[in-house]
mmCIF file of C-alpha atoms in Angstrom:
data_model
loop_
_atom_site.group_PDB
_atom_site.id
_atom_site.type_symbol
_atom_site.label_atom_id
_atom_site.label_comp_id
_atom_site.label_asym_id
_atom_site.label_seq_id
_atom_site.Cartn_x
_atom_site.Cartn_y
_atom_site.Cartn_z
ATOM 1 C CA MET A 1024 -31.899 -96.472 129.916
ATOM 2 C CA PRO A 1025 -35.273 -98.336 129.005
ATOM 3 C CA SER A 1026 -36.303 -100.613 131.655
ATOM 4 C CA ARG A 1027 -36.883 -104.546 130.851
ATOM 5 C CA SER A 1028 -40.750 -103.926 131.164
ATOM 6 C CA GLY A 1029 -40.290 -101.062 128.699
ATOM 7 C CA THR A 1030 -41.107 -98.400 130.779
ATOM 8 C CA ARG A 1031 -38.870 -95.214 131.199
ATOM 9 C CA SER A 1032 -38.203 -93.378 134.546
ATOM 10 C CA SER A 1033 -37.684 -89.670 134.806
ATOM 11 C CA GLY A 1034 -34.189 -90.168 136.828
ATOM 12 C CA ASP A 1035 -32.728 -92.134 134.018
ATOM 13 C CA SER A 1036 -34.053 -89.878 131.136
ATOM 14 C CA PHE A 1037 -32.553 -86.835 133.078
ATOM 15 C CA GLN A 1038 -29.282 -88.718 133.445
ATOM 16 C CA GLN A 1039 -28.764 -89.841 129.749
ATOM 17 C CA ASN A 1040 -30.042 -86.236 128.543
ATOM 18 C CA ASN A 1041 -26.759 -84.943 130.932
ATOM 19 C CA ASN A 1042 -24.478 -87.450 129.318
ATOM 20 C CA LEU A 1043 -25.553 -86.351 126.006
ATOM 21 C CA GLU A 1044 -24.885 -82.785 126.442
ATOM 22 C CA ARG A 1045 -21.534 -83.453 128.250
ATOM 23 C CA ARG A 1046 -20.102 -86.152 125.978
ATOM 24 C CA PRO A 1047 -18.797 -83.330 123.019
ATOM 25 C CA ASN A 1048 -17.558 -81.122 125.450
ATOM 26 C CA SER A 1049 -15.636 -83.435 127.630
ATOM 27 C CA ARG A 1050 -13.478 -84.566 124.438
ATOM 28 C CA ARG A 1051 -11.984 -81.303 123.871
ATOM 29 C CA GLY A 1052 -9.302 -81.286 126.732
ATOM 30 C CA LEU A 1053 -8.982 -85.215 127.511
ATOM 31 C CA ARG A 1054 -5.729 -86.294 126.647
ATOM 32 C CA GLY A 1055 -3.423 -89.833 127.216
ATOM 33 C CA MET A 1056 -5.042 -91.980 129.475
ATOM 34 C CA ASP A 1057 -8.098 -89.853 130.203
ATOM 35 C CA ARG A 1058 -8.913 -90.060 126.459
ATOM 36 C CA ILE A 1059 -7.975 -93.961 126.376
ATOM 37 C CA TYR A 1060 -10.416 -94.147 129.623
ATOM 38 C CA GLU A 1061 -13.539 -92.360 127.905
ATOM 39 C CA LEU A 1062 -12.883 -94.630 124.749
ATOM 40 C CA ALA A 1063 -12.840 -97.549 126.885
ATOM 41 C CA GLN A 1064 -16.426 -96.968 127.736
ATOM 42 C CA PRO A 1065 -19.350 -98.777 126.461
ATOM 43 C CA LYS A 1066 -21.126 -96.909 123.743
ATOM 44 C CA GLU A 1067 -24.434 -95.226 125.010
ATOM 45 C CA SER A 1068 -27.893 -95.735 123.430
ATOM 46 C CA LYS A 1069 -29.036 -93.041 121.290
ATOM 47 C CA CYS A 1070 -32.584 -93.762 121.690
ATOM 48 C CA ILE A 1071 -35.238 -91.840 124.150
ATOM 49 C CA TRP A 1072 -38.456 -92.547 125.530
ATOM 50 C CA LEU A 1073 -40.202 -91.757 122.035
ATOM 51 C CA THR A 1074 -38.312 -93.529 119.673
ATOM 52 C CA SER A 1075 -37.405 -96.749 122.273
ATOM 53 C CA PHE A 1076 -38.068 -99.917 120.694
ATOM 54 C CA GLY A 1077 -37.798 -103.741 121.908
ATOM 55 C CA PRO A 1078 -36.285 -104.784 125.383
ATOM 56 C CA ASN A 1079 -33.428 -102.987 126.911
ATOM 57 C CA MET A 1080 -30.381 -104.313 125.424
ATOM 58 C CA VAL A 1081 -26.892 -104.600 127.131
ATOM 59 C CA TRP A 1082 -24.169 -105.844 124.776
ATOM 60 C CA GLY A 1083 -21.518 -108.405 126.173
ATOM 61 C CA ASN A 1084 -23.151 -110.948 128.236
ATOM 62 C CA GLN A 1085 -24.844 -114.266 127.587
ATOM 63 C CA GLU A 1086 -28.867 -113.036 128.259
ATOM 64 C CA PRO A 1087 -30.657 -114.046 125.209
ATOM 65 C CA MET A 1088 -32.480 -110.909 123.366
ATOM 66 C CA TRP A 1089 -36.041 -112.576 124.107
ATOM 67 C CA PRO A 1090 -36.913 -113.979 126.951
ATOM 68 C CA ILE A 1091 -37.355 -118.027 126.762
ATOM 69 C CA PRO A 1092 -40.686 -119.226 127.462
ATOM 70 C CA PRO A 1093 -41.116 -121.956 129.827
ATOM 71 C CA GLY A 1094 -42.753 -124.177 127.052
ATOM 72 C CA ALA A 1095 -39.788 -124.144 125.287
ATOM 73 C CA LEU A 1096 -37.580 -124.942 127.994
ATOM 74 C CA LYS A 1097 -39.579 -128.235 128.969
ATOM 75 C CA SER A 1098 -40.416 -129.572 125.286
ATOM 76 C CA ALA A 1099 -38.393 -132.624 124.029
ATOM 77 C CA ALA A 1100 -35.907 -132.325 121.293
ATOM 78 C CA THR A 1101 -36.976 -134.157 117.985
ATOM 79 C CA PRO A 1102 -34.923 -136.832 116.352
ATOM 80 C CA ARG A 1103 -34.179 -134.131 113.473
ATOM 81 C CA LEU A 1104 -32.540 -131.771 116.339
ATOM 82 C CA GLU A 1105 -30.751 -134.878 118.216
ATOM 83 C CA SER A 1106 -29.134 -135.823 114.827
ATOM 84 C CA LEU A 1107 -27.774 -132.200 114.081
ATOM 85 C CA SER A 1108 -26.827 -131.955 117.825
ATOM 86 C CA GLU A 1109 -24.553 -134.986 117.370
ATOM 87 C CA PRO A 1110 -20.610 -133.795 117.014
ATOM 88 C CA LYS A 1111 -18.739 -134.302 113.368
ATOM 89 C CA ARG A 1112 -17.354 -138.084 113.402
ATOM 90 C CA ASN A 1113 -13.767 -138.224 113.039
ATOM 91 C CA LEU A 1114 -13.002 -139.744 109.926
ATOM 92 C CA ILE A 1115 -9.087 -140.061 110.232
ATOM 93 C CA GLY A 1116 -9.370 -142.890 112.680
ATOM 94 C CA GLY A 1117 -6.054 -143.547 114.270
ATOM 95 C CA LEU A 1118 -4.127 -140.994 112.056
ATOM 96 C CA ASN A 1119 -4.968 -138.122 114.862
ATOM 97 C CA ARG A 1120 -1.771 -138.346 116.579
ATOM 98 C CA PRO A 1121 -0.426 -135.298 119.026
ATOM 99 C CA ALA A 1122 2.591 -134.880 116.474
ATOM 100 C CA PHE A 1123 -0.339 -134.188 113.965
ATOM 101 C CA VAL A 1124 -2.318 -131.945 115.800
ATOM 102 C CA TYR A 1125 0.046 -129.970 117.730
ATOM 103 C CA SER A 1126 2.298 -129.393 114.257
ATOM 104 C CA CYS A 1127 -0.021 -126.835 112.348
ATOM 105 C CA GLY A 1128 -2.113 -129.685 110.912
ATOM 106 C CA ARG A 1129 0.877 -131.594 109.009
ATOM 107 C CA GLU A 1130 2.015 -134.879 109.833
ATOM 108 C CA SER A 1131 5.127 -135.698 111.538
ATOM 109 C CA VAL A 1132 7.836 -138.007 110.833
ATOM 110 C CA ILE A 1133 8.595 -138.293 114.483
ATOM 111 C CA LEU A 1134 6.708 -141.648 115.782
ATOM 112 C CA LYS A 1135 7.288 -144.033 118.357
ATOM 113 C CA VAL A 1136 9.408 -147.108 117.155
ATOM 114 C CA SER A 1137 7.884 -150.277 118.066
ATOM 115 C CA PRO A 1138 10.247 -152.909 119.791
ATOM 116 C CA PHE A 1139 9.818 -155.463 116.749
ATOM 117 C CA ALA A 1140 11.471 -152.776 114.870
ATOM 118 C CA LYS A 1141 14.188 -152.674 117.198
ATOM 119 C CA GLN A 1142 14.909 -156.203 117.223
ATOM 120 C CA ALA A 1143 14.775 -156.577 113.480
ATOM 121 C CA SER A 1144 17.605 -157.039 111.063
ATOM 122 C CA ALA A 1145 18.082 -154.953 108.037
ATOM 123 C CA THR A 1146 18.121 -156.758 104.661
ATOM 124 C CA GLY A 1147 20.919 -156.386 102.267
ATOM 125 C CA ARG A 1148 19.542 -153.752 100.329
ATOM 126 C CA VAL A 1149 18.868 -151.608 103.373
ATOM 127 C CA ASP A 1150 22.344 -152.107 104.325
ATOM 128 C CA TYR A 1151 23.466 -151.045 100.800
ATOM 129 C CA LEU A 1152 21.090 -147.813 100.773
ATOM 130 C CA SER A 1153 22.584 -146.937 104.509
ATOM 131 C CA ASN A 1154 26.303 -146.224 103.061
ATOM 132 C CA HIS A 1155 27.174 -143.054 102.595
ATOM 133 C CA LYS A 1156 27.924 -141.446 99.328
ATOM 134 C CA ARG A 1157 31.944 -141.854 98.488
ATOM 135 C CA PRO A 1158 33.832 -139.285 96.924
ATOM 136 C CA PRO A 1159 35.436 -140.004 93.551
ATOM 137 C CA THR A 1160 39.313 -141.789 93.536
ATOM 138 C CA GLU A 1161 40.540 -138.250 91.814
ATOM 139 C CA PHE A 1162 38.998 -136.021 94.781
ATOM 140 C CA LYS A 1163 41.146 -133.668 96.545
ATOM 141 C CA GLU A 1164 40.258 -132.309 99.462
ATOM 142 C CA ASP A 1165 40.685 -128.997 100.408
ATOM 143 C CA ARG A 1166 42.879 -127.070 103.076
ATOM 144 C CA ARG A 1167 40.924 -126.319 105.979
ATOM 145 C CA GLU A 1168 41.673 -122.754 105.476
ATOM 146 C CA HIS A 1169 39.121 -123.207 102.258
ATOM 147 C CA THR A 1170 36.649 -124.572 104.530
ATOM 148 C CA PHE A 1171 36.599 -121.941 107.334
ATOM 149 C CA SER A 1172 36.855 -119.036 104.668
ATOM 150 C CA CYS A 1173 33.133 -119.113 102.902
ATOM 151 C CA GLY A 1174 34.636 -121.261 100.328
ATOM 152 C CA ARG A 1175 37.197 -119.110 99.006
ATOM 153 C CA GLN A 1176 40.823 -120.160 99.251
ATOM 154 C CA SER A 1177 43.064 -118.245 101.619
ATOM 155 C CA PRO A 1178 46.709 -117.491 101.513
ATOM 156 C CA ILE A 1179 47.197 -118.240 105.185
ATOM 157 C CA TRP A 1180 48.842 -121.521 105.396
ATOM 158 C CA ASN A 1181 51.751 -122.918 107.808
ATOM 159 C CA VAL A 1182 55.285 -121.517 107.066
ATOM 160 C CA THR A 1183 58.151 -123.780 106.909
ATOM 161 C CA ASP A 1184 61.221 -123.390 108.843
ATOM 162 C CA PRO A 1185 63.658 -122.875 106.152
ATOM 163 C CA ALA A 1186 61.220 -119.609 104.766
ATOM 164 C CA ARG A 1187 61.439 -118.379 108.503
ATOM 165 C CA LYS A 1188 65.215 -118.503 108.750
ATOM 166 C CA ALA A 1189 65.577 -116.868 105.186
ATOM 167 C CA ALA A 1190 67.493 -113.754 104.992
ATOM 168 C CA GLU A 1191 65.683 -110.473 103.881
ATOM 169 C CA ARG A 1192 66.232 -109.314 100.242
ATOM 170 C CA GLU A 1193 65.971 -105.530 99.051
ATOM 171 C CA ARG A 1194 63.125 -106.296 96.627
ATOM 172 C CA ILE A 1195 61.060 -108.204 99.569
ATOM 173 C CA GLU A 1196 61.792 -104.704 101.905
ATOM 174 C CA SER A 1197 60.554 -102.519 99.114
ATOM 175 C CA LEU A 1198 57.666 -104.455 98.541
ATOM 176 C CA ALA A 1199 56.839 -104.887 102.018
ATOM 177 C CA ARG A 1200 56.706 -101.044 102.435
ATOM 178 C CA PRO A 1201 53.093 -99.442 102.771
ATOM 179 C CA LYS A 1202 52.416 -96.950 99.872
ATOM 180 C CA THR A 1203 53.259 -93.309 101.020
ATOM 181 C CA PRO A 1204 50.996 -90.508 99.442
ATOM 182 C CA HIS A 1205 52.141 -87.928 97.127
ATOM 183 C CA ARG A 1206 54.525 -84.895 98.236
ATOM 184 C CA GLU A 1207 52.068 -82.356 97.901
ATOM 185 C CA PHE A 1208 49.189 -84.120 99.512
ATOM 186 C CA LEU A 1209 47.070 -82.247 101.511
ATOM 187 C CA PRO A 1210 44.810 -83.791 104.043
ATOM 188 C CA ALA A 1211 41.136 -83.088 104.336
ATOM 189 C CA ARG A 1212 40.475 -79.886 106.391
ATOM 190 C CA GLU A 1213 38.466 -79.922 109.218
ATOM 191 C CA ILE A 1214 34.865 -78.638 108.873
ATOM 192 C CA GLU A 1215 35.297 -76.118 111.995
ATOM 193 C CA THR A 1216 37.919 -74.042 111.532
ATOM 194 C CA LYS A 1217 39.801 -72.494 114.434
ATOM 195 C CA VAL A 1218 39.665 -68.728 114.434
ATOM 196 C CA SER A 1219 43.137 -67.080 115.910
ATOM 197 C CA LYS A 1220 43.055 -64.954 118.917
ATOM 198 C CA ALA A 1221 44.585 -61.996 116.633
ATOM 199 C CA ALA A 1222 41.288 -62.305 114.441
ATOM 200 C CA MET A 1223 39.112 -62.728 117.548
ATOM 201 C CA SER A 1224 40.409 -59.174 118.895
ATOM 202 C CA SER A 1225 40.822 -57.280 115.669
ATOM 203 C CA SER A 1226 38.630 -54.391 114.680
ATOM 204 C CA ALA A 1227 37.058 -53.642 111.523
ATOM 205 C CA THR A 1228 38.757 -51.004 109.163
ATOM 206 C CA PRO A 1229 36.613 -48.253 107.936
ATOM 207 C CA ARG A 1230 36.666 -49.981 104.603
ATOM 208 C CA LEU A 1231 34.940 -52.996 105.695
ATOM 209 C CA GLU A 1232 32.194 -51.047 107.904
ATOM 210 C CA HIS A 1233 31.279 -49.415 105.003
ATOM 211 C CA LEU A 1234 31.186 -52.395 102.674
ATOM 212 C CA ALA A 1235 29.534 -54.250 105.502
ATOM 213 C CA ARG A 1236 26.466 -51.557 105.362
ATOM 214 C CA PRO A 1237 23.388 -52.886 103.170
ATOM 215 C CA LYS A 1238 22.900 -51.083 99.915
ATOM 216 C CA SER A 1239 19.974 -48.251 100.435
ATOM 217 C CA ARG A 1240 17.116 -48.248 97.852
ATOM 218 C CA PRO A 1241 14.596 -45.353 97.875
ATOM 219 C CA ASP A 1242 11.182 -46.101 98.028
ATOM 220 C CA GLY A 1243 9.253 -45.879 94.620
ATOM 221 C CA PRO A 1244 7.382 -44.477 92.806
ATOM 222 C CA PHE A 1245 10.984 -43.081 91.023
ATOM 223 C CA ARG A 1246 8.851 -41.333 88.513
ATOM 224 C CA GLU A 1247 5.244 -40.131 87.562
ATOM 225 C CA PRO A 1248 3.618 -41.814 85.066
ATOM 226 C CA MET A 1249 3.197 -38.335 83.277
ATOM 227 C CA TRP A 1250 6.004 -35.896 82.795
ATOM 228 C CA PRO A 1251 6.559 -32.914 80.790
ATOM 229 C CA VAL A 1252 8.280 -32.747 78.017
ATOM 230 C CA SER A 1253 11.157 -30.300 77.272
ATOM 231 C CA LYS A 1254 11.046 -27.952 74.555
ATOM 232 C CA SER A 1255 14.127 -29.037 72.941
ATOM 233 C CA ALA A 1256 12.890 -32.043 72.802
ATOM 234 C CA ARG A 1257 9.428 -31.375 71.281
ATOM 235 C CA VAL A 1258 11.641 -29.362 68.706
ATOM 236 C CA ALA A 1259 14.214 -31.799 67.770
ATOM 237 C CA THR A 1260 14.311 -33.479 64.457
ATOM 238 C CA ALA A 1261 15.156 -36.977 64.006
ATOM 239 C CA THR A 1262 18.570 -37.715 62.561
ATOM 240 C CA PRO A 1263 18.982 -39.992 59.269
ATOM 241 C CA ARG A 1264 20.029 -43.009 60.847
ATOM 242 C CA GLN A 1265 17.089 -42.918 63.175
ATOM 243 C CA ILE A 1266 14.863 -42.365 60.292
ATOM 244 C CA GLU A 1267 16.370 -45.637 58.653
ATOM 245 C CA LEU A 1268 16.114 -47.512 62.330
ATOM 246 C CA ALA A 1269 12.237 -46.526 62.695
ATOM 247 C CA LYS A 1270 11.225 -48.011 59.335
ATOM 248 C CA ALA A 1271 9.579 -51.364 59.549
ATOM 249 C CA LYS A 1272 10.946 -54.306 58.278
ATOM 250 C CA SER A 1273 9.586 -54.820 54.758
ATOM 251 C CA VAL A 1274 9.077 -57.770 53.048
ATOM 252 C CA SER A 1275 11.746 -59.087 50.203
ATOM 253 C CA ASP A 1276 11.406 -58.278 46.371
ATOM 254 C CA GLY A 1277 8.653 -60.789 44.359
ATOM 255 C CA TYR A 1278 7.025 -61.636 47.548
ATOM 256 C CA LEU A 1279 3.405 -62.675 46.978
ATOM 257 C CA PRO A 1280 0.971 -62.464 49.751
ATOM 258 C CA ALA A 1281 -1.341 -65.557 50.449
ATOM 259 C CA ARG A 1282 -4.145 -66.087 47.757
ATOM 260 C CA THR A 1283 -7.618 -65.931 49.110
ATOM 261 C CA ILE A 1284 -9.818 -69.114 48.829
ATOM 262 C CA GLU A 1285 -12.350 -67.295 46.675
ATOM 263 C CA TRP A 1286 -11.191 -65.164 43.823
ATOM 264 C CA PRO A 1287 -13.552 -64.292 40.697
ATOM 265 C CA VAL A 1288 -12.783 -65.726 37.749
ATOM 266 C CA SER A 1289 -11.849 -63.556 34.494
ATOM 267 C CA LYS A 1290 -14.285 -63.087 31.383
ATOM 268 C CA ALA A 1291 -11.506 -64.254 29.219
ATOM 269 C CA ALA A 1292 -11.387 -67.722 31.421
ATOM 270 C CA ARG A 1293 -15.191 -67.928 30.994
ATOM 271 C CA LYS A 1294 -15.253 -67.502 27.280
ATOM 272 C CA SER A 1295 -12.134 -69.644 26.458
ATOM 273 C CA VAL A 1296 -12.555 -72.973 24.445
ATOM 274 C CA ALA A 1297 -10.768 -76.277 25.324
ATOM 275 C CA THR A 1298 -8.462 -77.375 22.697
ATOM 276 C CA PRO A 1299 -8.816 -81.223 21.494
ATOM 277 C CA ARG A 1300 -5.935 -82.569 23.396
ATOM 278 C CA THR A 1301 -7.439 -81.126 26.426
ATOM 279 C CA ASP A 1302 -10.689 -83.071 25.792
ATOM 280 C CA GLU A 1303 -8.880 -86.112 25.195
ATOM 281 C CA LEU A 1304 -6.819 -85.594 28.488
ATOM 282 C CA SER A 1305 -10.419 -85.028 30.108
ATOM 283 C CA ARG A 1306 -12.192 -88.208 29.084
ATOM 284 C CA PRO A 1307 -11.922 -91.088 32.047
ATOM 285 C CA ILE A 1308 -10.214 -94.425 31.234
ATOM 286 C CA ILE A 1309 -12.760 -96.912 30.961
ATOM 287 C CA ARG A 1310 -11.413 -100.213 32.069
ATOM 288 C CA ALA A 1311 -13.185 -103.747 31.341
ATOM 289 C CA THR A 1312 -14.369 -105.220 34.708
ATOM 290 C CA MET A 1313 -12.671 -108.098 36.145
ATOM 291 C CA ASP A 1314 -15.714 -110.409 35.466
ATOM 292 C CA HIS A 1315 -15.322 -109.985 31.842
ATOM 293 C CA VAL A 1316 -11.336 -110.019 31.959
ATOM 294 C CA GLN A 1317 -10.962 -113.088 33.634
ATOM 295 C CA PHE A 1318 -13.932 -114.794 31.726
ATOM 296 C CA ASN A 1319 -12.712 -116.567 28.595
ATOM 297 C CA PRO A 1320 -14.968 -119.092 26.810
ATOM 298 C CA ASP A 1321 -12.047 -120.722 25.015
ATOM 299 C CA ALA A 1322 -9.902 -121.492 27.869
ATOM 300 C CA PHE A 1323 -10.178 -125.294 28.068
ATOM 301 C CA ILE A 1324 -10.177 -125.644 24.093
ATOM 302 C CA VAL A 1325 -7.038 -127.133 22.813
ATOM 303 C CA SER A 1326 -5.663 -125.822 19.494
ATOM 304 C CA GLU A 1327 -5.042 -127.977 16.438
ATOM 305 C CA ALA A 1328 -1.360 -127.514 16.668
ATOM 306 C CA ALA A 1329 -1.187 -128.776 20.061
ATOM 307 C CA LYS A 1330 -3.296 -131.745 18.867
ATOM 308 C CA LYS A 1331 -0.282 -132.771 16.121
ATOM 309 C CA ALA A 1332 2.750 -131.984 18.154
ATOM 310 C CA ARG A 1333 5.180 -134.404 19.636
ATOM 311 C CA CYS A 1334 6.828 -134.265 22.936
ATOM 312 C CA SER A 1335 10.398 -134.134 23.133
ATOM 313 C CA ALA A 1336 12.410 -137.011 25.011
ATOM 314 C CA ARG A 1337 12.808 -134.647 28.102
ATOM 315 C CA ILE A 1338 9.218 -134.519 28.580
ATOM 316 C CA GLU A 1339 8.766 -138.331 28.075
ATOM 317 C CA GLU A 1340 11.249 -138.926 30.629
ATOM 318 C CA LEU A 1341 9.815 -136.297 33.134
ATOM 319 C CA SER A 1342 6.317 -137.748 32.539
ATOM 320 C CA GLN A 1343 7.236 -141.172 33.753
ATOM 321 C CA PRO A 1344 6.216 -142.001 37.189
ATOM 322 C CA LEU A 1345 8.566 -141.998 39.983
ATOM 323 C CA GLN A 1346 9.498 -145.711 41.047
ATOM 324 C CA ARG A 1347 9.671 -146.155 44.903
#
């Protein structure tokens, strides 16, 4: 490690080089507590004497990075430093109670009652507010079984003496019997079945041994990719049925294939003359613009007939203003 003065000894450099070489190899076989102890060691410095800069730093202590000069230790603080070094003033005043400090910063309602409050007499309003809420007159209190059964009504209550001494009836006895399973009901079979002694001491028959053998399959290839064709196969002729099946599927009658994108125009079409009807249909429809359609210079001209007309009695009635 570099010394305080910035120089480096040969022994320190040799020891550090050995540590750098041994560290990667020591991680391979370490497990458990040995690995934890190795990880707990402080991080080694990677600098060497060529790249070392600054003083020797040891992390985890209270030593400053740079030595404090004697002039700074003997100097007097300025008024600004003295004002900044003062602790922050407690603006809460007398409310900083221990109950407030040790209750996660929240105010506590548990306070010391003064002797004057203990000797004081309550007012009429305080007595009225301290009374508990009374239930209404029609309120019926629940049974004890209802209170101790999660709020549900329980069928367990005190049985009277006549009910205990009453004689049993056939209907009550039939209802008290538990439900029996079906006659043909079979219980669940156990997962592990017990093998009988006869089955454990029996010997397999020749048929079972033959069925127990695995299926034998010969190793391929089963046939050569090229094989000779027999003379009879080369001389054979196909039957009419084979010829019929060998025909390709044909299209239906009247089928027309897709027309090409470009096709030649016939001379008759090029020399033909359009009829008057075709010329009439080929002319575009000319419509007037909206400016001309909506423009009407005589829109506000009143006709002579309207000037001489007389309104009916209904119109005169509707034209009267509404009186409120």
